[in-house]
Amino acid sequence: MTIEFEPPEPVVQARTVLQTVAEEMMRSHSRYFDEDEHAIPWDYIEFMHTAMKSMGGGSLAPKEEKPNGHNGDGSKPRPPIGYQLLASQIETLAWGDVGMYLITPGGGLGAAAVQAAATPEQKAKFLARFGGEKPTFASMSMTEAGAGSDTAAIRTRAVLDEQTNEWVLNGEKIFVTAGDKSLTEYEKLGRGFVVVWASIDPKAGRAGMRGFVVESGTPGLRVVKLEHKMGIRVSDTATLSLQEVRVPLDHLLGSPTVEQTTEGFKGAMATFDATRPLVAASGLGVARAALEFLKQKLAESGVQIRHGVPRQKLSNVEREVIDMEIMWKSAWLMVIKAVWMADNKKPNALESSMCKVKAGDVTTKITQRVVEILGPLGYSREFLAEKWFRDAKITDIYEGTGQINRLIVARQILGYSGHELR
Ligand SMILES: Cc1cc2nc3c(=O)[nH]c(=O)nc-3n(C[C@H](O)[C@H](O)[C@H](O)COP(=O)(O)OP(=O)(O)OC[C@H]3O[C@@H](n4cnc5c(N)ncnc54)[C@H](O)[C@@H]3O)c2cc1C
């Protein structure tokens, strides 16, 4: 058996194309959209929608692939690479601007939840819209004021109205990424949706959790607040209010019966298994941007990083840069392993949380150290280093904080349940 570390050709090609987008449509506007927090980069959104449509879809989501099979386009059989491709694309876009990447049109976290928890009919119904005429967004809302890391504590309720055969949702969700773009009716955008996690039976705890697709324009669903944030400021983060929101029966993702299983909760966790490596990839894009900038500034002042020279002969700054490169590469290899497992339909809860923990640490450390080494240049708003430092921290917060993902890793390795180790 051979181990192949070269990225497959489609990954290389996509990176090359997206690198230009990242440089010309993202990086060059980064500061503007950081300063003008809730301005919307329509040029980027519309360009990406057109580009993704021309590639056969309306979002970056991986296409269904058959393991080791033909992919229906006449190309030679090859192992599936959908998630690997996506991780690489996201890393490149985040190198351009991670906040702008988060408002790349398409399904985002909302579609990831549908992919993880929906029936095939629901997937066909809800995911088709991203390839339509207008850019369209979807979001996912789990977090509530009293339920962040402890997702089982959600209080949003869904009750079946047997007279009308509709689910009626009530509650408030906070910190919903792209909540505004998926739900506010901008003329330039198509009709989006949010996947709302709610309980259909609070006594059943996790077994009672279900995801519901709530479409924009549904009466009773409102965006009530947009956060002002430290980083990723161009990405909208919304508070949603749900008051007597009615959705059809088949908007509940998966099965409505509450058996003594945790199917609904598993759907939520499966979403995170798929998306944590992608969050890790986005953080690593920011870290690479910072590290490359540091090397460029060092080179401009006559400091070249010498690889292959004994460590004791290197200057301190050379050692630091090389250490950061090592950290970055080891985190990236962990991402690649997690997405390879996702592509090959292997359970990857452990690898997914592990790479997120590692990337969260690495991204935070690299951007912080770059700011420090650059001195006043690092702290000045004239350069983007300070912005990358602010943007980096979110890698360690959403989709499970560093602490929570460490707990998940420990449980997986030691064989403890959530009740036994918390
Ligand atoms: C910009 C942004 C975008 C977001 N986007 C989304 C989104 O799209 N959808 C969504 O549903 N949510 C989203 N979130 C919410 C995010 O997932 C939560 O903030 C995160 O899960 C942590 O929850 P919390 O903020 O309630 O913190 P808490 O759970 O209150 O935790 C506070 C601190 O305590 C630590 N902690 C908690 N429990 C333990 C434990 N058992 N052991 C050790 N330490 C612990 C945490 O690690 C953290 O450091 C977003 C958040 C931000 C900031």
Short mmCIF file of C-alpha atoms and ligand atoms in Angstrom, two decimals:
data_model
loop_
_atom_site.label_atom_id
_atom_site.label_comp_id
_atom_site.label_asym_id
_atom_site.label_seq_id
_atom_site.Cartn_x
_atom_site.Cartn_y
_atom_site.Cartn_z
CA MET A 1 0.00 0.00 0.00
CA THR A 2 1.29 3.45 -0.84
CA ILE A 3 0.58 6.56 1.16
CA GLU A 4 -0.04 9.56 -1.07
CA PHE A 5 0.56 13.03 0.33
CA GLU A 6 0.17 14.92 -2.94
CA PRO A 7 -3.26 16.56 -3.20
CA PRO A 8 -5.34 15.12 -6.08
CA GLU A 9 -5.48 17.12 -9.32
CA PRO A 10 -9.02 18.55 -8.78
CA VAL A 11 -7.89 19.89 -5.41
CA VAL A 12 -4.83 21.57 -6.92
CA GLN A 13 -6.89 23.09 -9.74
CA ALA A 14 -9.57 24.44 -7.40
CA ARG A 15 -6.93 25.99 -5.15
CA THR A 16 -5.30 27.76 -8.08
CA VAL A 17 -8.57 29.29 -9.21
CA LEU A 18 -9.69 30.25 -5.70
CA GLN A 19 -6.31 31.75 -4.84
CA THR A 20 -7.01 34.45 -7.44
CA VAL A 21 -10.49 35.03 -6.00
CA ALA A 22 -8.99 35.17 -2.51
CA GLU A 23 -6.40 37.74 -3.56
CA GLU A 24 -8.52 39.94 -5.77
CA MET A 25 -12.03 39.76 -4.37
CA MET A 26 -11.40 39.08 -0.70
CA ARG A 27 -8.02 40.17 0.63
CA SER A 28 -8.15 43.52 -1.09
CA HIS A 29 -11.52 44.33 0.58
CA SER A 30 -10.79 42.79 3.97
CA ARG A 31 -10.13 46.01 5.82
CA TYR A 32 -13.13 47.82 4.38
CA PHE A 33 -15.59 45.12 5.49
CA ASP A 34 -13.88 44.83 8.86
CA GLU A 35 -14.36 48.54 9.52
CA ASP A 36 -17.89 48.76 8.07
CA GLU A 37 -19.20 45.80 10.03
CA HIS A 38 -22.59 45.12 8.53
CA ALA A 39 -21.88 46.16 4.94
CA ILE A 40 -22.50 43.30 2.49
CA PRO A 41 -19.91 42.35 -0.17
CA TRP A 42 -22.41 41.85 -2.96
CA ASP A 43 -19.72 41.64 -5.66
CA TYR A 44 -18.13 38.66 -3.92
CA ILE A 45 -21.49 36.97 -3.21
CA GLU A 46 -22.70 37.34 -6.78
CA PHE A 47 -19.38 36.31 -8.29
CA MET A 48 -19.18 33.18 -6.15
CA HIS A 49 -22.76 32.23 -6.92
CA THR A 50 -22.17 32.51 -10.66
CA ALA A 51 -18.88 30.64 -10.41
CA MET A 52 -20.34 27.80 -8.34
CA LYS A 53 -23.34 27.51 -10.64
CA SER A 54 -21.06 27.22 -13.64
CA MET A 55 -19.33 24.33 -11.83
CA GLY A 56 -22.67 22.53 -11.52
CA GLY A 57 -23.93 23.61 -8.09
CA GLY A 58 -24.87 26.63 -6.06
CA SER A 59 -22.72 25.92 -3.06
CA LEU A 60 -19.38 24.57 -1.96
CA ALA A 61 -21.06 21.44 -0.49
CA PRO A 62 -19.43 18.16 -1.53
CA LYS A 63 -21.26 16.18 -4.20
CA GLU A 64 -22.37 12.64 -3.41
CA GLU A 65 -19.56 10.34 -4.56
CA LYS A 66 -19.34 6.60 -4.79
CA PRO A 67 -16.34 5.18 -2.89
CA ASN A 68 -13.74 4.06 -5.42
CA GLY A 69 -16.29 4.28 -8.19
CA HIS A 70 -16.97 6.22 -11.36
CA ASN A 71 -18.32 9.66 -10.71
CA GLY A 72 -20.70 9.71 -13.63
CA ASP A 73 -18.69 12.23 -15.67
CA GLY A 74 -16.61 9.78 -17.70
CA SER A 75 -13.54 10.44 -15.56
CA LYS A 76 -11.33 7.60 -14.31
CA PRO A 77 -12.43 5.99 -11.05
CA ARG A 78 -10.75 7.59 -8.06
CA PRO A 79 -11.34 7.61 -4.32
CA PRO A 80 -13.97 10.10 -3.16
CA ILE A 81 -12.54 13.52 -2.37
CA GLY A 82 -15.58 15.75 -1.80
CA TYR A 83 -14.70 16.80 1.74
CA GLN A 84 -10.99 17.00 0.99
CA LEU A 85 -11.74 19.34 -1.88
CA LEU A 86 -14.02 21.40 0.31
CA ALA A 87 -11.47 21.70 3.12
CA SER A 88 -8.87 22.88 0.66
CA GLN A 89 -11.24 25.39 -0.95
CA ILE A 90 -12.23 26.74 2.46
CA GLU A 91 -8.63 27.05 3.59
CA THR A 92 -7.85 29.08 0.47
CA LEU A 93 -10.91 31.33 0.80
CA ALA A 94 -10.18 31.88 4.50
CA TRP A 95 -6.65 32.87 3.55
CA GLY A 96 -8.36 35.60 1.51
CA ASP A 97 -10.78 36.58 4.30
CA VAL A 98 -12.41 34.15 6.71
CA GLY A 99 -15.40 36.40 7.42
CA MET A 100 -16.14 36.71 3.70
CA TYR A 101 -15.75 32.96 3.29
CA LEU A 102 -18.51 32.57 5.90
CA ILE A 103 -20.87 34.48 3.63
CA THR A 104 -20.10 32.47 0.55
CA PRO A 105 -23.59 31.75 -0.80
CA GLY A 106 -24.91 28.23 -0.58
CA GLY A 107 -26.08 25.99 2.17
CA GLY A 108 -23.39 26.52 4.79
CA LEU A 109 -24.22 25.01 8.17
CA GLY A 110 -27.92 24.79 7.29
CA ALA A 111 -27.25 22.46 4.38
CA ALA A 112 -24.74 20.50 6.46
CA ALA A 113 -27.51 19.82 9.00
CA VAL A 114 -29.86 18.74 6.21
CA GLN A 115 -27.14 16.47 4.77
CA ALA A 116 -26.56 14.90 8.17
CA ALA A 117 -30.13 14.44 9.43
CA ALA A 118 -32.58 14.51 6.50
CA THR A 119 -34.21 11.76 4.46
CA PRO A 120 -33.20 11.51 0.76
CA GLU A 121 -36.53 13.17 -0.21
CA GLN A 122 -35.88 16.07 2.15
CA LYS A 123 -32.35 16.50 0.83
CA ALA A 124 -33.71 16.72 -2.71
CA LYS A 125 -36.38 19.19 -1.63
CA PHE A 126 -34.29 21.55 0.50
CA LEU A 127 -30.90 21.51 -1.19
CA ALA A 128 -31.98 22.16 -4.79
CA ARG A 129 -32.46 25.90 -4.21
CA PHE A 130 -28.76 26.75 -4.01
CA GLY A 131 -28.30 26.28 -7.75
CA GLY A 132 -31.12 28.74 -8.56
CA GLU A 133 -31.05 32.17 -10.17
CA LYS A 134 -30.09 34.15 -7.09
CA PRO A 135 -27.47 33.48 -4.42
CA THR A 136 -29.21 31.74 -1.51
CA PHE A 137 -28.15 31.11 2.08
CA ALA A 138 -28.99 28.65 4.84
CA SER A 139 -28.04 28.68 8.50
CA MET A 140 -28.21 26.43 11.53
CA SER A 141 -29.38 27.48 14.98
CA MET A 142 -28.64 25.37 18.00
CA THR A 143 -27.33 27.90 20.53
CA GLU A 144 -29.64 29.60 23.02
CA ALA A 145 -29.01 31.91 25.97
CA GLY A 146 -29.04 28.91 28.34
CA ALA A 147 -27.71 26.30 25.93
CA GLY A 148 -24.31 26.66 24.32
CA SER A 149 -21.89 23.85 25.00
CA ASP A 150 -24.70 21.92 26.66
CA THR A 151 -26.82 21.51 23.55
CA ALA A 152 -29.25 19.18 25.34
CA ALA A 153 -30.43 22.16 27.41
CA ILE A 154 -32.22 23.83 24.49
CA ARG A 155 -35.64 25.20 25.39
CA THR A 156 -37.02 25.95 21.96
CA ARG A 157 -40.13 23.83 21.69
CA ALA A 158 -41.87 22.23 18.72
CA VAL A 159 -45.42 21.01 19.26
CA LEU A 160 -47.48 19.13 16.71
CA ASP A 161 -50.82 20.74 15.90
CA GLU A 162 -52.81 17.66 14.98
CA GLN A 163 -55.66 19.70 13.51
CA THR A 164 -53.51 21.28 10.84
CA ASN A 165 -50.68 18.74 10.75
CA GLU A 166 -48.10 21.44 11.33
CA TRP A 167 -45.27 21.81 13.81
CA VAL A 168 -45.48 24.98 15.90
CA LEU A 169 -42.14 26.35 17.11
CA ASN A 170 -41.47 28.82 19.91
CA GLY A 171 -38.15 30.01 21.30
CA GLU A 172 -35.14 32.27 20.80
CA LYS A 173 -31.87 31.36 19.12
CA ILE A 174 -28.68 33.38 19.42
CA PHE A 175 -25.41 33.63 17.48
CA VAL A 176 -26.68 32.28 14.19
CA THR A 177 -24.01 32.59 11.49
CA ALA A 178 -25.54 33.95 8.25
CA GLY A 179 -28.91 34.08 10.04
CA ASP A 180 -29.61 37.45 8.46
CA LYS A 181 -28.69 36.45 4.92
CA SER A 182 -30.66 33.22 5.09
CA LEU A 183 -33.80 34.86 6.47
CA THR A 184 -34.00 38.54 5.58
CA GLU A 185 -35.57 39.13 2.21
CA TYR A 186 -32.90 40.99 0.29
CA GLU A 187 -33.91 41.62 -3.30
CA LYS A 188 -30.67 40.11 -4.56
CA LEU A 189 -31.02 36.84 -2.63
CA GLY A 190 -33.12 33.72 -3.10
CA ARG A 191 -35.34 32.23 -0.41
CA GLY A 192 -33.15 30.70 2.27
CA PHE A 193 -33.83 28.75 5.41
CA VAL A 194 -32.58 28.09 8.90
CA VAL A 195 -32.41 24.67 10.52
CA VAL A 196 -33.77 25.22 14.03
CA TRP A 197 -32.95 22.60 16.65
CA ALA A 198 -35.90 22.23 19.02
CA SER A 199 -37.32 19.72 21.45
CA ILE A 200 -40.45 17.78 20.56
CA ASP A 201 -40.45 16.16 24.01
CA PRO A 202 -38.50 17.92 26.78
CA LYS A 203 -38.87 14.90 29.10
CA ALA A 204 -37.01 12.77 26.56
CA GLY A 205 -33.87 14.97 26.81
CA ARG A 206 -31.56 14.46 23.87
CA ALA A 207 -33.87 11.89 22.30
CA GLY A 208 -36.44 14.65 21.90
CA MET A 209 -34.19 16.97 19.88
CA ARG A 210 -35.05 17.48 16.24
CA GLY A 211 -33.97 19.81 13.45
CA PHE A 212 -36.66 21.77 11.59
CA VAL A 213 -36.28 23.59 8.31
CA VAL A 214 -37.85 27.03 8.69
CA GLU A 215 -37.91 29.03 5.49
CA SER A 216 -37.43 32.76 5.21
CA GLY A 217 -40.70 34.63 5.20
CA THR A 218 -42.39 32.14 7.57
CA PRO A 219 -44.70 34.19 9.83
CA GLY A 220 -43.45 34.46 13.42
CA LEU A 221 -39.76 34.07 12.53
CA ARG A 222 -37.78 37.29 12.92
CA VAL A 223 -34.17 38.41 12.96
CA VAL A 224 -34.15 40.59 16.07
CA LYS A 225 -30.48 41.49 16.49
CA LEU A 226 -27.13 41.44 14.71
CA GLU A 227 -24.05 41.03 16.89
CA HIS A 228 -21.16 43.50 16.92
CA LYS A 229 -18.11 41.28 17.07
CA MET A 230 -14.38 41.21 17.71
CA GLY A 231 -13.54 39.31 14.52
CA ILE A 232 -15.16 37.87 11.36
CA ARG A 233 -17.12 41.12 11.36
CA VAL A 234 -18.33 40.84 7.76
CA SER A 235 -20.12 37.60 8.65
CA ASP A 236 -23.54 38.37 10.13
CA THR A 237 -24.35 36.71 13.46
CA ALA A 238 -28.04 36.94 14.27
CA THR A 239 -30.49 36.48 17.11
CA LEU A 240 -33.72 34.85 15.94
CA SER A 241 -37.10 34.99 17.61
CA LEU A 242 -39.64 32.24 16.89
CA GLN A 243 -43.19 32.93 17.96
CA GLU A 244 -45.87 30.48 16.90
CA VAL A 245 -43.86 29.60 13.82
CA ARG A 246 -45.71 26.97 11.79
CA VAL A 247 -43.93 24.54 9.47
CA PRO A 248 -45.29 21.55 7.52
CA LEU A 249 -44.82 18.03 8.91
CA ASP A 250 -42.07 17.11 6.49
CA HIS A 251 -39.91 20.04 7.59
CA LEU A 252 -38.85 17.98 10.58
CA LEU A 253 -35.56 16.39 9.52
CA GLY A 254 -35.57 12.60 9.81
CA SER A 255 -38.04 10.66 11.93
CA PRO A 256 -40.64 12.37 14.19
CA THR A 257 -41.10 9.43 16.57
CA VAL A 258 -39.37 9.77 19.92
CA GLU A 259 -38.24 6.29 20.71
CA GLN A 260 -35.77 5.66 23.47
CA THR A 261 -33.03 6.61 21.04
CA THR A 262 -31.08 9.77 20.56
CA GLU A 263 -31.61 9.93 16.80
CA GLY A 264 -32.26 13.68 16.77
CA PHE A 265 -29.20 14.43 18.85
CA LYS A 266 -27.15 12.10 16.65
CA GLY A 267 -28.25 14.15 13.66
CA ALA A 268 -26.93 17.29 15.34
CA MET A 269 -23.66 15.60 16.26
CA ALA A 270 -23.28 14.16 12.75
CA THR A 271 -23.54 17.73 11.46
CA PHE A 272 -20.60 18.70 13.66
CA ASP A 273 -18.54 15.63 12.65
CA ALA A 274 -18.83 16.86 9.07
CA THR A 275 -18.24 20.54 9.72
CA ARG A 276 -15.56 20.63 12.45
CA PRO A 277 -12.73 19.73 10.06
CA LEU A 278 -13.99 22.51 7.78
CA VAL A 279 -13.90 25.02 10.64
CA ALA A 280 -10.38 23.78 11.35
CA ALA A 281 -9.49 24.34 7.67
CA SER A 282 -10.87 27.88 7.78
CA GLY A 283 -8.76 28.70 10.84
CA LEU A 284 -5.67 27.32 9.15
CA GLY A 285 -6.32 29.59 6.18
CA VAL A 286 -6.13 32.58 8.54
CA ALA A 287 -2.97 31.23 10.17
CA ARG A 288 -1.31 30.72 6.79
CA ALA A 289 -2.17 34.29 5.79
CA ALA A 290 -0.50 35.58 8.97
CA LEU A 291 2.55 33.35 8.65
CA GLU A 292 3.13 34.26 5.01
CA PHE A 293 2.81 37.94 5.84
CA LEU A 294 5.37 37.58 8.61
CA LYS A 295 7.82 35.81 6.27
CA GLN A 296 7.33 38.49 3.64
CA LYS A 297 8.02 41.28 6.14
CA LEU A 298 11.06 39.43 7.50
CA ALA A 299 12.39 38.95 3.96
CA GLU A 300 11.90 42.66 3.25
CA SER A 301 14.09 43.42 6.24
CA GLY A 302 16.74 40.92 5.11
CA VAL A 303 15.79 37.92 7.26
CA GLN A 304 15.47 34.70 5.25
CA ILE A 305 14.22 31.55 6.96
CA ARG A 306 16.83 28.82 6.43
CA HIS A 307 15.35 25.35 6.34
CA GLY A 308 17.62 22.31 6.74
CA VAL A 309 20.15 24.16 8.88
CA PRO A 310 20.93 22.66 12.34
CA ARG A 311 18.67 24.24 14.92
CA GLN A 312 21.50 25.63 17.05
CA LYS A 313 22.74 27.63 14.05
CA LEU A 314 19.40 29.32 13.46
CA SER A 315 18.40 32.69 14.84
CA ASN A 316 15.58 32.78 17.35
CA VAL A 317 13.12 34.21 14.84
CA GLU A 318 14.01 31.50 12.30
CA ARG A 319 13.35 28.83 14.92
CA GLU A 320 10.04 30.44 15.79
CA VAL A 321 8.90 30.59 12.17
CA ILE A 322 9.91 26.98 11.54
CA ASP A 323 8.09 25.88 14.70
CA MET A 324 4.99 27.67 13.47
CA GLU A 325 5.30 25.98 10.08
CA ILE A 326 5.50 22.61 11.85
CA MET A 327 2.43 23.41 13.95
CA TRP A 328 0.54 24.47 10.85
CA LYS A 329 1.46 21.37 8.85
CA SER A 330 0.64 18.94 11.65
CA ALA A 331 -2.78 20.56 12.09
CA TRP A 332 -3.39 20.40 8.34
CA LEU A 333 -2.51 16.69 8.23
CA MET A 334 -5.06 16.11 10.99
CA VAL A 335 -7.67 17.93 8.94
CA ILE A 336 -6.80 15.83 5.90
CA LYS A 337 -7.21 12.64 7.91
CA ALA A 338 -10.62 13.74 9.25
CA VAL A 339 -11.93 14.70 5.79
CA TRP A 340 -10.51 11.54 4.23
CA MET A 341 -12.55 9.59 6.77
CA ALA A 342 -15.66 11.64 5.97
CA ASP A 343 -15.12 11.03 2.25
CA ASN A 344 -14.78 7.31 2.84
CA LYS A 345 -17.83 7.22 5.12
CA LYS A 346 -15.81 6.18 8.15
CA PRO A 347 -16.98 7.43 11.57
CA ASN A 348 -14.74 10.41 12.31
CA ALA A 349 -16.06 11.92 15.57
CA LEU A 350 -12.65 11.52 17.21
CA GLU A 351 -10.57 12.84 14.30
CA SER A 352 -13.04 15.63 13.61
CA SER A 353 -12.85 16.98 17.19
CA MET A 354 -9.11 16.36 17.38
CA CYS A 355 -8.31 18.39 14.31
CA LYS A 356 -10.60 21.20 15.46
CA VAL A 357 -8.82 21.37 18.84
CA LYS A 358 -5.42 21.37 17.17
CA ALA A 359 -6.35 23.94 14.54
CA GLY A 360 -7.98 26.17 17.16
CA ASP A 361 -4.76 26.17 19.19
CA VAL A 362 -2.45 26.54 16.22
CA THR A 363 -4.44 29.32 14.59
CA THR A 364 -4.67 31.31 17.80
CA LYS A 365 -0.98 30.82 18.61
CA ILE A 366 0.34 31.62 15.14
CA THR A 367 -1.69 34.80 14.67
CA GLN A 368 -0.81 35.99 18.18
CA ARG A 369 2.91 35.29 17.69
CA VAL A 370 2.89 37.00 14.29
CA VAL A 371 1.43 40.15 15.86
CA GLU A 372 4.11 39.98 18.57
CA ILE A 373 7.07 39.39 16.23
CA LEU A 374 5.98 42.19 13.91
CA GLY A 375 5.99 44.64 16.82
CA PRO A 376 4.19 47.92 16.04
CA LEU A 377 3.50 46.71 12.49
CA GLY A 378 1.57 43.82 13.97
CA TYR A 379 -0.53 46.08 16.16
CA SER A 380 -1.23 48.71 13.52
CA ARG A 381 -4.49 48.73 11.57
CA GLU A 382 -2.42 49.60 8.54
CA PHE A 383 -1.78 45.88 8.13
CA LEU A 384 -4.09 42.91 8.45
CA ALA A 385 -2.06 41.02 11.07
CA GLU A 386 -4.11 42.44 13.95
CA LYS A 387 -7.32 41.53 12.09
CA TRP A 388 -6.17 37.96 11.56
CA PHE A 389 -5.42 37.78 15.28
CA ARG A 390 -9.02 38.85 16.00
CA ASP A 391 -10.47 36.59 13.27
CA ALA A 392 -8.53 33.56 14.48
CA LYS A 393 -10.14 33.19 17.92
CA ILE A 394 -13.52 32.06 16.61
CA THR A 395 -11.91 28.80 15.38
CA ASP A 396 -11.72 27.80 19.02
CA ILE A 397 -15.27 28.84 19.90
CA TYR A 398 -17.94 27.83 17.42
CA GLU A 399 -18.86 24.26 16.51
CA GLY A 400 -17.81 23.29 20.02
CA THR A 401 -15.22 25.18 22.04
CA GLY A 402 -11.68 23.87 22.50
CA GLN A 403 -12.65 22.58 25.95
CA ILE A 404 -15.73 20.73 24.67
CA ASN A 405 -13.86 19.15 21.77
CA ARG A 406 -11.15 18.04 24.19
CA LEU A 407 -13.86 16.36 26.25
CA ILE A 408 -15.20 14.62 23.13
CA VAL A 409 -11.69 13.41 22.27
CA ALA A 410 -11.15 12.11 25.81
CA ARG A 411 -14.53 10.31 25.82
CA GLN A 412 -13.76 8.67 22.49
CA ILE A 413 -10.32 7.51 23.55
CA LEU A 414 -11.28 6.37 27.05
CA GLY A 415 -14.67 4.94 26.09
CA TYR A 416 -16.70 7.13 28.46
CA SER A 417 -20.20 8.38 27.77
CA GLY A 418 -21.21 12.05 28.00
CA HIS A 419 -22.64 11.35 31.48
CA GLU A 420 -19.48 9.66 32.73
CA LEU A 421 -17.07 12.38 31.60
CA ARG A 422 -18.27 15.99 31.52
C1 LIG B 1 -19.34 34.39 15.92
C2 LIG B 1 -20.11 33.21 16.39
C3 LIG B 1 -20.87 32.49 15.48
C4 LIG B 1 -21.64 31.40 15.92
N1 LIG B 1 -22.42 30.73 15.02
C5 LIG B 1 -23.29 29.78 15.47
C6 LIG B 1 -24.23 29.17 14.58
O1 LIG B 1 -24.25 29.43 13.38
N2 LIG B 1 -25.13 28.31 15.11
C7 LIG B 1 -25.16 27.98 16.43
O2 LIG B 1 -26.00 27.18 16.84
N3 LIG B 1 -24.25 28.52 17.29
C8 LIG B 1 -23.33 29.42 16.84
N4 LIG B 1 -22.43 30.00 17.72
C9 LIG B 1 -22.46 29.62 19.13
C10 LIG B 1 -21.28 28.77 19.54
O3 LIG B 1 -21.38 27.49 18.99
C11 LIG B 1 -21.26 28.78 21.08
O4 LIG B 1 -20.85 30.07 21.48
C12 LIG B 1 -20.35 27.74 21.65
O5 LIG B 1 -20.87 26.47 21.42
C13 LIG B 1 -20.14 27.91 23.16
O6 LIG B 1 -21.34 28.05 23.82
P1 LIG B 1 -21.59 29.26 24.83
O7 LIG B 1 -21.18 30.49 24.13
O8 LIG B 1 -22.96 29.20 25.36
O9 LIG B 1 -20.55 29.03 25.97
P2 LIG B 1 -20.71 28.14 27.30
O10 LIG B 1 -21.21 26.79 26.96
O11 LIG B 1 -21.47 28.92 28.29
O12 LIG B 1 -19.20 28.00 27.74
C14 LIG B 1 -18.47 29.07 28.34
C15 LIG B 1 -17.06 28.57 28.58
O13 LIG B 1 -17.09 27.42 29.47
C16 LIG B 1 -16.45 26.33 28.86
N5 LIG B 1 -17.15 25.09 29.20
C17 LIG B 1 -18.48 24.85 29.09
N6 LIG B 1 -18.76 23.58 29.48
C18 LIG B 1 -17.58 23.00 29.83
C19 LIG B 1 -17.20 21.72 30.30
N7 LIG B 1 -18.09 20.74 30.49
N8 LIG B 1 -15.88 21.49 30.55
C20 LIG B 1 -14.94 22.46 30.35
N9 LIG B 1 -15.25 23.70 29.91
C21 LIG B 1 -16.54 23.98 29.65
C22 LIG B 1 -16.52 26.59 27.36
O14 LIG B 1 -15.49 25.92 26.66
C23 LIG B 1 -16.36 28.11 27.32
O15 LIG B 1 -14.99 28.43 27.40
C24 LIG B 1 -21.62 31.04 17.29
C25 LIG B 1 -20.82 31.75 18.20
C26 LIG B 1 -20.08 32.82 17.76
C27 LIG B 1 -19.24 33.56 18.77
#
